[in-house]
Coordinates of C-alpha atoms and ligand atoms in Angstrom, one line a residue:
M1 CA 24.0 15.4 -0.1
T2 CA 26.7 14.6 2.4
K3 CA 29.0 17.0 0.6
A4 CA 26.4 19.8 0.6
A5 CA 25.7 19.1 4.3
S6 CA 29.4 19.2 5.2
A7 CA 29.9 22.4 3.4
A8 CA 26.8 24.0 5.0
A9 CA 27.9 22.8 8.4
K10 CA 31.3 24.3 7.9
D11 CA 29.9 27.7 6.9
L12 CA 27.4 27.7 9.8
A13 CA 30.0 26.7 12.3
A14 CA 32.3 29.5 11.2
A15 CA 29.4 31.9 11.6
G16 CA 28.9 30.8 15.2
V17 CA 26.1 28.3 14.8
S18 CA 26.3 25.4 17.2
G19 CA 23.2 23.3 16.5
V20 CA 20.4 22.7 14.0
H21 CA 16.7 22.2 14.9
V22 CA 15.4 19.4 12.7
A23 CA 11.7 20.1 12.8
W24 CA 8.5 18.5 11.8
A25 CA 4.8 18.9 12.7
D26 CA 2.8 16.2 14.3
N27 CA -0.8 15.1 13.7
N28 CA -2.0 18.0 15.9
G29 CA 0.0 20.6 14.0
I30 CA 2.3 20.9 16.9
P31 CA 5.9 21.5 15.8
R32 CA 8.5 19.1 17.3
S33 CA 12.2 19.0 16.8
R34 CA 15.5 17.4 17.7
I35 CA 18.6 19.6 17.9
V36 CA 21.7 18.1 16.1
P37 CA 25.1 19.6 17.0
I38 CA 26.5 21.4 14.0
T39 CA 29.4 18.8 13.9
G40 CA 26.8 16.1 13.5
L41 CA 24.9 17.6 10.7
A42 CA 26.5 15.8 7.8
D43 CA 26.0 12.5 9.5
A44 CA 22.4 13.3 10.3
A45 CA 21.8 14.3 6.7
T46 CA 22.9 10.8 5.6
R47 CA 21.7 8.5 8.4
G48 CA 19.3 10.7 10.3
V49 CA 18.9 10.9 14.1
G50 CA 16.9 8.4 16.0
T51 CA 13.4 9.4 17.3
T52 CA 10.4 7.5 18.6
S53 CA 7.8 6.3 16.2
L54 CA 5.2 7.3 18.9
F55 CA 5.2 11.0 17.8
A56 CA 2.6 9.8 15.3
V57 CA 0.3 9.0 18.1
F58 CA 0.9 12.0 20.4
D59 CA -2.3 14.0 21.0
S60 CA -2.7 17.7 21.4
H61 CA -1.8 17.5 25.1
D62 CA 1.4 15.4 24.7
A63 CA -0.5 12.2 25.8
I64 CA 0.4 9.1 23.8
T65 CA -2.5 7.1 22.6
Y66 CA -2.1 3.4 22.0
G67 CA -5.5 3.3 20.2
H68 CA -4.0 2.7 16.8
S69 CA -3.0 -0.9 16.1
G70 CA 0.1 -0.1 14.0
L71 CA 1.7 1.8 16.9
A72 CA 0.2 0.1 20.0
T73 CA 3.3 -0.4 22.0
P74 CA 6.1 1.8 23.3
S75 CA 8.6 0.0 21.0
G76 CA 9.9 1.4 17.8
D77 CA 12.3 4.0 16.4
I78 CA 12.6 5.9 13.2
R79 CA 15.2 8.2 11.6
L80 CA 14.7 11.9 11.3
V81 CA 16.7 13.3 8.4
P82 CA 17.2 17.1 7.9
V83 CA 16.4 18.5 4.4
I84 CA 19.6 20.3 3.7
D85 CA 18.4 22.4 0.8
R86 CA 15.9 24.0 3.2
L87 CA 18.5 24.6 6.0
R88 CA 18.4 28.2 7.4
R89 CA 20.3 30.0 10.1
L90 CA 17.7 31.4 12.5
A91 CA 18.1 35.2 12.6
G92 CA 16.3 35.4 15.9
Q93 CA 18.3 32.5 17.5
P94 CA 21.7 33.1 15.8
A95 CA 23.5 30.2 17.5
L96 CA 21.0 27.8 15.9
A97 CA 19.9 26.8 12.4
W98 CA 16.7 25.1 11.3
A99 CA 15.8 22.5 8.7
P100 CA 12.6 20.6 8.2
G101 CA 12.9 16.8 8.8
R102 CA 11.9 13.8 6.8
Q103 CA 10.7 10.9 8.9
L104 CA 12.1 7.6 7.5
A105 CA 11.9 4.0 8.7
A106 CA 14.9 2.7 10.6
D107 CA 16.3 1.1 7.4
G108 CA 16.0 4.4 5.5
S109 CA 12.9 3.4 3.5
P110 CA 9.8 5.7 3.4
W111 CA 7.8 5.6 6.7
P112 CA 4.1 5.6 6.1
Y113 CA 3.5 8.1 9.0
C114 CA 5.7 10.8 7.5
Q115 CA 3.4 13.8 6.8
R116 CA 5.9 15.5 4.5
G117 CA 6.2 12.3 2.5
V118 CA 2.4 12.3 2.0
L119 CA 2.6 15.8 0.5
E120 CA 5.6 14.8 -1.6
R121 CA 3.5 12.0 -3.1
Q122 CA 0.6 14.3 -4.0
V123 CA 3.0 16.7 -5.7
A124 CA 4.5 13.8 -7.7
E125 CA 1.0 12.8 -8.6
A126 CA 0.2 16.3 -9.8
D127 CA 3.4 16.2 -11.9
R128 CA 2.3 13.0 -13.5
R129 CA -1.0 14.7 -14.4
G130 CA 0.8 17.7 -15.9
L131 CA -0.4 19.9 -13.0
E132 CA 1.6 22.3 -10.9
F133 CA 0.4 23.9 -7.7
R134 CA 1.2 27.1 -5.9
A135 CA 0.3 27.7 -2.3
G136 CA 0.7 30.2 0.5
Y137 CA -0.5 30.6 4.1
E138 CA -2.0 33.6 5.9
M139 CA -1.2 33.4 9.6
E140 CA -3.3 35.1 12.3
F141 CA -2.0 35.2 15.9
A142 CA -2.7 37.0 19.1
V143 CA 0.0 38.7 21.2
A144 CA 0.4 39.4 24.9
P145 CA 3.1 40.5 27.3
A146 CA 5.5 37.6 28.2
G147 CA 4.3 35.7 31.2
S148 CA 0.6 36.4 30.6
A149 CA -1.7 33.5 31.5
D150 CA -3.9 34.2 28.5
I151 CA -4.6 36.8 25.9
V152 CA -8.0 38.0 26.9
S153 CA -6.9 39.3 30.3
A154 CA -3.7 40.9 28.9
P155 CA -4.2 41.8 25.2
G156 CA -0.9 42.8 23.7
H157 CA -2.3 45.7 21.6
P158 CA -5.4 47.8 22.2
G159 CA -6.8 47.9 18.6
P160 CA -8.6 49.4 16.7
A161 CA -8.6 46.6 14.2
Y162 CA -6.4 47.4 11.2
S163 CA -5.2 50.6 12.8
P164 CA -1.5 51.7 12.5
H165 CA -1.9 53.1 16.0
A166 CA -2.7 49.7 17.4
L167 CA 0.8 48.5 16.6
I168 CA 2.8 51.5 17.9
G169 CA 3.4 49.7 21.2
L170 CA 4.7 46.7 19.2
D171 CA 7.0 48.7 16.9
E172 CA 10.2 47.0 17.9
F173 CA 8.6 43.5 17.7
V174 CA 7.2 44.3 14.2
A175 CA 10.5 45.7 12.9
G176 CA 12.3 42.7 14.4
L177 CA 9.8 40.3 12.8
L178 CA 10.3 41.9 9.3
H179 CA 14.0 41.7 9.7
D180 CA 14.0 38.1 10.8
F181 CA 11.6 37.0 8.1
D182 CA 13.8 38.5 5.5
A183 CA 17.0 37.0 7.0
N184 CA 15.4 33.6 7.3
G185 CA 14.5 33.7 3.6
L186 CA 10.8 34.1 4.1
R187 CA 8.9 36.5 2.0
I188 CA 5.7 38.1 3.3
G189 CA 3.1 40.0 1.4
Q190 CA 1.9 42.1 4.3
L191 CA 1.4 42.4 8.0
H192 CA -1.3 44.2 9.9
A193 CA -3.3 44.5 13.1
E194 CA -6.2 42.1 12.5
Y195 CA -9.8 42.2 13.5
G196 CA -9.6 40.0 16.6
L197 CA -8.5 40.9 20.1
A198 CA -4.7 41.6 20.2
Q199 CA -4.5 39.9 16.8
L200 CA -1.9 40.3 14.1
E201 CA -1.8 38.8 10.6
L202 CA 0.9 38.2 8.0
S203 CA 0.7 36.5 4.7
L204 CA 3.5 34.3 3.5
G205 CA 4.7 34.5 -0.1
V206 CA 3.3 31.9 -2.6
T207 CA 5.5 29.0 -3.5
D208 CA 5.4 25.3 -4.3
P209 CA 3.3 23.2 -1.8
V210 CA 6.1 21.5 0.1
S211 CA 8.0 24.8 0.5
A212 CA 4.8 26.4 1.6
A213 CA 4.4 23.9 4.4
D214 CA 8.1 24.2 5.3
D215 CA 7.8 28.0 5.3
Q216 CA 4.7 27.9 7.6
L217 CA 6.8 25.9 10.2
L218 CA 9.8 28.2 9.9
A219 CA 7.5 31.2 10.1
R220 CA 6.2 30.0 13.5
Q221 CA 9.7 29.5 14.8
T222 CA 10.6 33.0 13.6
I223 CA 7.5 34.7 15.2
H224 CA 7.9 32.9 18.5
A225 CA 11.6 33.9 18.7
A226 CA 10.9 37.5 17.8
A227 CA 8.1 37.7 20.3
H228 CA 10.4 36.3 23.0
A229 CA 13.1 38.8 22.1
H230 CA 10.7 41.6 22.6
G231 CA 9.1 40.5 25.9
L232 CA 6.0 39.1 24.3
V233 CA 4.3 35.8 23.8
V234 CA 2.1 34.8 20.9
S235 CA -0.8 32.4 20.5
F236 CA -1.4 30.6 17.2
A237 CA -4.3 28.6 18.7
P238 CA -7.6 28.5 16.7
M239 CA -9.4 30.1 19.6
I240 CA -8.1 32.5 22.3
G241 CA -11.4 33.1 24.0
S242 CA -15.0 31.9 23.5
G243 CA -16.4 35.3 22.4
T244 CA -13.6 36.6 20.2
A245 CA -12.5 36.0 16.6
G246 CA -10.3 33.0 16.1
N247 CA -6.9 32.6 14.5
G248 CA -7.4 31.3 11.0
W249 CA -4.5 30.1 8.9
H250 CA -6.2 30.5 5.5
L251 CA -4.6 28.5 2.8
H252 CA -4.4 29.9 -0.7
T253 CA -3.8 27.6 -3.7
S254 CA -3.8 27.8 -7.4
V255 CA -3.1 25.1 -10.1
R256 CA -1.4 25.4 -13.5
R257 CA -1.2 23.3 -16.6
K258 CA 1.5 24.1 -19.1
G259 CA 2.2 27.4 -17.2
R260 CA -1.5 28.5 -17.4
N261 CA -3.3 29.2 -14.2
L262 CA -6.5 27.2 -14.4
L263 CA -8.3 29.5 -12.0
A264 CA -7.8 32.5 -14.2
G265 CA -11.0 33.8 -16.0
E266 CA -13.3 36.7 -16.5
G267 CA -14.3 37.2 -12.9
L268 CA -15.1 33.4 -12.6
P269 CA -12.7 30.5 -13.2
G270 CA -12.7 28.6 -16.5
E271 CA -14.0 25.0 -16.8
D272 CA -11.0 23.3 -15.2
G273 CA -10.6 25.9 -12.5
A274 CA -14.3 25.6 -11.7
A275 CA -13.8 21.8 -11.4
Y276 CA -10.9 22.4 -9.0
L277 CA -13.1 24.6 -6.9
G278 CA -15.9 22.1 -7.3
G279 CA -13.6 19.3 -6.1
L280 CA -12.7 21.2 -3.0
L281 CA -16.3 22.0 -2.2
R282 CA -17.4 18.3 -2.9
D283 CA -14.9 17.2 -0.2
L284 CA -15.0 20.2 2.1
P285 CA -16.3 18.4 5.2
A286 CA -13.6 15.7 4.9
L287 CA -10.9 18.3 4.1
T288 CA -11.9 20.3 7.1
A289 CA -11.4 17.3 9.3
I290 CA -7.7 17.5 8.3
T291 CA -7.2 21.3 7.8
A292 CA -9.0 22.3 11.0
P293 CA -8.9 19.1 13.0
S294 CA -8.8 20.1 16.7
V295 CA -11.6 20.5 19.2
P296 CA -11.0 24.3 19.2
S297 CA -11.1 24.2 15.4
T298 CA -14.8 23.2 15.6
M299 CA -15.4 26.1 18.0
R300 CA -13.8 28.5 15.6
L301 CA -15.9 27.6 12.6
R302 CA -18.9 29.6 13.7
P303 CA -21.1 31.7 11.4
G304 CA -20.4 35.4 11.3
F305 CA -16.6 35.2 12.1
F306 CA -15.3 35.0 8.5
A307 CA -13.9 31.6 9.4
G308 CA -16.3 29.4 7.3
A309 CA -19.2 27.5 9.0
Y310 CA -21.3 26.4 6.0
A311 CA -20.1 24.5 2.9
F312 CA -20.4 26.9 0.0
W313 CA -18.1 29.0 -2.2
G314 CA -18.3 32.7 -3.2
V315 CA -16.4 35.2 -5.2
E316 CA -14.4 37.4 -2.7
N317 CA -17.0 36.3 -0.1
R318 CA -15.3 36.7 3.3
E319 CA -17.7 34.3 5.0
A320 CA -17.2 31.6 2.4
P321 CA -14.9 28.7 3.5
L322 CA -13.9 28.6 -0.2
R323 CA -13.3 32.2 -1.4
Y324 CA -12.5 32.5 -5.1
V325 CA -10.0 35.3 -5.6
P326 CA -10.1 36.4 -9.3
G327 CA -7.2 37.9 -11.1
S328 CA -7.7 41.4 -12.5
S329 CA -6.2 43.7 -15.1
L330 CA -4.1 45.3 -12.3
L331 CA -2.9 42.1 -10.7
G332 CA -2.8 39.9 -13.8
T333 CA -4.8 36.7 -14.5
D334 CA -2.1 34.7 -12.8
H335 CA -3.2 36.1 -9.4
A336 CA -6.4 34.0 -9.4
N337 CA -6.5 31.5 -6.5
V338 CA -8.8 29.9 -4.0
E339 CA -8.6 30.6 -0.3
L340 CA -9.6 27.8 2.1
K341 CA -10.7 29.4 5.4
T342 CA -11.4 26.3 7.3
S343 CA -7.7 25.9 8.0
D344 CA -5.7 26.7 11.2
A345 CA -2.6 26.0 13.2
S346 CA -3.8 22.8 14.6
A347 CA -3.5 21.2 11.2
N348 CA -0.4 19.5 10.0
P349 CA 0.5 21.8 7.1
Y350 CA 1.9 19.0 5.0
L351 CA -1.3 16.9 5.4
A352 CA -3.5 19.9 4.9
L353 CA -1.9 20.7 1.6
A354 CA -1.8 17.0 0.5
V355 CA -5.6 16.6 0.9
V356 CA -6.3 20.0 -0.7
L357 CA -4.2 19.0 -3.7
A358 CA -5.9 15.5 -3.9
A359 CA -9.4 16.8 -3.6
G360 CA -8.8 19.5 -6.2
M361 CA -7.1 17.1 -8.7
A362 CA -10.0 14.7 -8.3
G363 CA -12.4 17.6 -9.0
I364 CA -10.5 18.3 -12.3
A365 CA -10.3 14.6 -13.2
D366 CA -14.1 14.2 -12.7
G367 CA -15.0 17.5 -14.3
V368 CA -17.0 18.5 -11.2
V369 CA -19.3 21.4 -11.9
P370 CA -19.7 23.6 -8.8
P371 CA -23.1 25.2 -7.9
E372 CA -23.5 29.0 -8.4
P373 CA -21.3 31.1 -6.1
I374 CA -23.1 32.7 -3.2
A375 CA -22.5 36.4 -2.3
Q376 CA -24.4 36.4 1.0
D377 CA -23.7 34.9 4.4
P378 CA -26.0 31.8 4.6
G379 CA -25.8 32.1 8.4
T380 CA -28.3 34.9 8.0
W381 CA -30.7 32.7 6.1
S382 CA -33.4 30.5 7.5
A383 CA -32.7 26.7 7.8
G384 CA -35.2 26.2 5.0
E385 CA -33.4 28.6 2.7
R386 CA -30.1 26.9 3.3
E387 CA -31.6 23.5 2.6
T388 CA -33.2 24.7 -0.7
R389 CA -29.8 26.1 -1.7
G390 CA -28.0 22.9 -0.6
V391 CA -25.8 24.7 1.9
A392 CA -25.0 22.4 4.8
R393 CA -23.3 23.1 8.1
L394 CA -19.7 21.9 8.4
P395 CA -19.0 19.2 11.1
E396 CA -19.4 20.8 14.6
D397 CA -17.8 18.1 16.8
P398 CA -15.1 15.5 16.6
A399 CA -17.5 12.6 15.9
A400 CA -19.0 14.5 12.9
Q401 CA -15.5 15.4 11.7
D402 CA -14.5 11.7 11.9
A403 CA -17.6 10.6 10.0
A404 CA -17.0 13.3 7.3
L405 CA -13.4 12.1 6.9
L406 CA -14.3 8.5 6.5
A407 CA -17.1 9.4 4.1
S408 CA -14.6 10.6 1.5
S409 CA -12.2 7.9 0.3
R410 CA -10.6 10.6 -1.9
V411 CA -9.5 12.5 1.2
A412 CA -9.0 9.7 3.7
G413 CA -7.1 7.6 1.1
V414 CA -4.5 10.3 0.8
L415 CA -3.1 9.5 4.2
G416 CA -2.8 5.8 3.6
D417 CA -4.2 3.2 6.1
E418 CA -1.4 3.6 8.7
L419 CA -1.3 7.3 9.0
L420 CA -5.1 7.5 8.8
G421 CA -5.3 5.1 11.7
A422 CA -2.9 7.1 13.8
F423 CA -4.6 10.4 12.9
R424 CA -8.0 9.1 13.9
A425 CA -6.7 7.7 17.1
V426 CA -5.1 11.0 18.0
R427 CA -8.4 12.8 17.3
A428 CA -10.3 10.3 19.4
S429 CA -7.8 10.9 22.2
D430 CA -8.3 14.6 22.0
A431 CA -12.1 14.2 22.0
A432 CA -12.0 11.9 25.0
W433 CA -9.8 14.5 26.8
A434 CA -12.3 17.3 26.0
E435 CA -15.4 15.3 27.1
G436 CA -17.1 17.1 29.9
K437 CA -14.7 20.1 29.9
S438 CA -15.9 23.7 29.5
A439 CA -15.2 25.7 26.3
D440 CA -12.8 27.9 28.4
E441 CA -10.9 25.0 29.8
I442 CA -10.5 23.5 26.3
I443 CA -9.4 26.9 24.8
A444 CA -6.9 27.4 27.7
A445 CA -5.3 24.0 27.2
H446 CA -4.6 24.7 23.5
L447 CA -3.6 28.3 23.8
W448 CA 0.2 27.8 23.9
R449 CA 0.6 24.6 22.0
Y450 CA 1.4 25.7 18.4
Ligands
LIG1 N1 -10.2 35.4 12.1 C1 -11.0 34.8 11.0 C2 -10.8 33.3 11.1 O1 -10.9 32.8 12.1 C3 -10.5 35.3 9.7 C4 -10.8 36.8 9.4 C5 -10.4 37.2 8.0 O2 -9.2 37.4 7.8 O3 -11.2 37.2 7.1 O4 -10.6 32.6 10.1
MG2 MG1 -7.3 37.6 8.4

């Protein structure tokens, strides 16, 4: 690795790169980084750079909570190690490069709070079971002129939704974005003006789970830099205003055994694919506590906004938190996947994928049989109809989220006791911060955090 790091550092230095962002995402989905000078890259790849262990207990507002017994004092240091095979020069910040970081204990052993490590463990578990996952994120974000206090008072495009005209004023930004994505080694399926106020969306190419999470972090860096270069600012926050559509970061996954996509089928998945879906549905409230964990996340998951408010699944149902996307003769059976809509930028992408993999694998192992798919929006039904059909509301506040998380040892157990403790302490700190604040105050405080 040192050899690869030295060679990469030499090439990057010759190309004018002077430093490398070693980046990770914390328990609030907020990206953090340390810049290593290019001359120090090889050393960092071997020994890491020092950073505080307290990042595991930062809340969404940069407050440090000492509410978790494992990290209850200001003492402690870990090593942040760049992953050299994911090192990229940043097209939008050409004097800098970027690499995701692994968080290791000071002696170089695995650190239980490393979110990337948690996902690596689930991928290894999948491998042991003869399963292989593919994953990709859709990213929605809102845009405003640089310096805007918020999006609602200064929307960066006028709509109409999905209109090519909406983006004419953003032509240079969009072109810059497409260029930088390509140069940074990120594939995207498509980009468009989304339904929400001043909203855009792009979908990242599908890849293995760890790369999908790495890519999601790199994509954020790429979008922020392109926006800055074009006099704009973007918000990835789950909510940009109380009355407008939220920013969902829908997570698409599929699972293969011996190269065969288990979700493939004639309009519906086969037995194992159905069990995968059933596993996700069985644990959906607990999953959502990890994949849409912030206070604004609970505001986003309202009925009627295509964000997922009730626990059910459907075939191509845009209101379903679990949307089964079948393959077709045009797309091929391999296209089949499940979209999780209760997912947003306030989730740590590694943890989000780790719990999805675990819940889905448990579903396959237990042969879970999901209920019939639902084609309607249960939000339009009476409470009695929902009860008869077994369709429950997803957790609507932090206390309900925490209870849902604890109620599933399958999901909570993925994090391990230490990280689970830190994660819950951070959520409690966020909840205490939000206590007594208005929806607008809460939304404003999260708007530029991701
Ligand atoms: N903006 C919606 C959300 O908050 C998603 C809309 C869609 O792409 O279906 O998840
Ligand atoms: Mg969308």
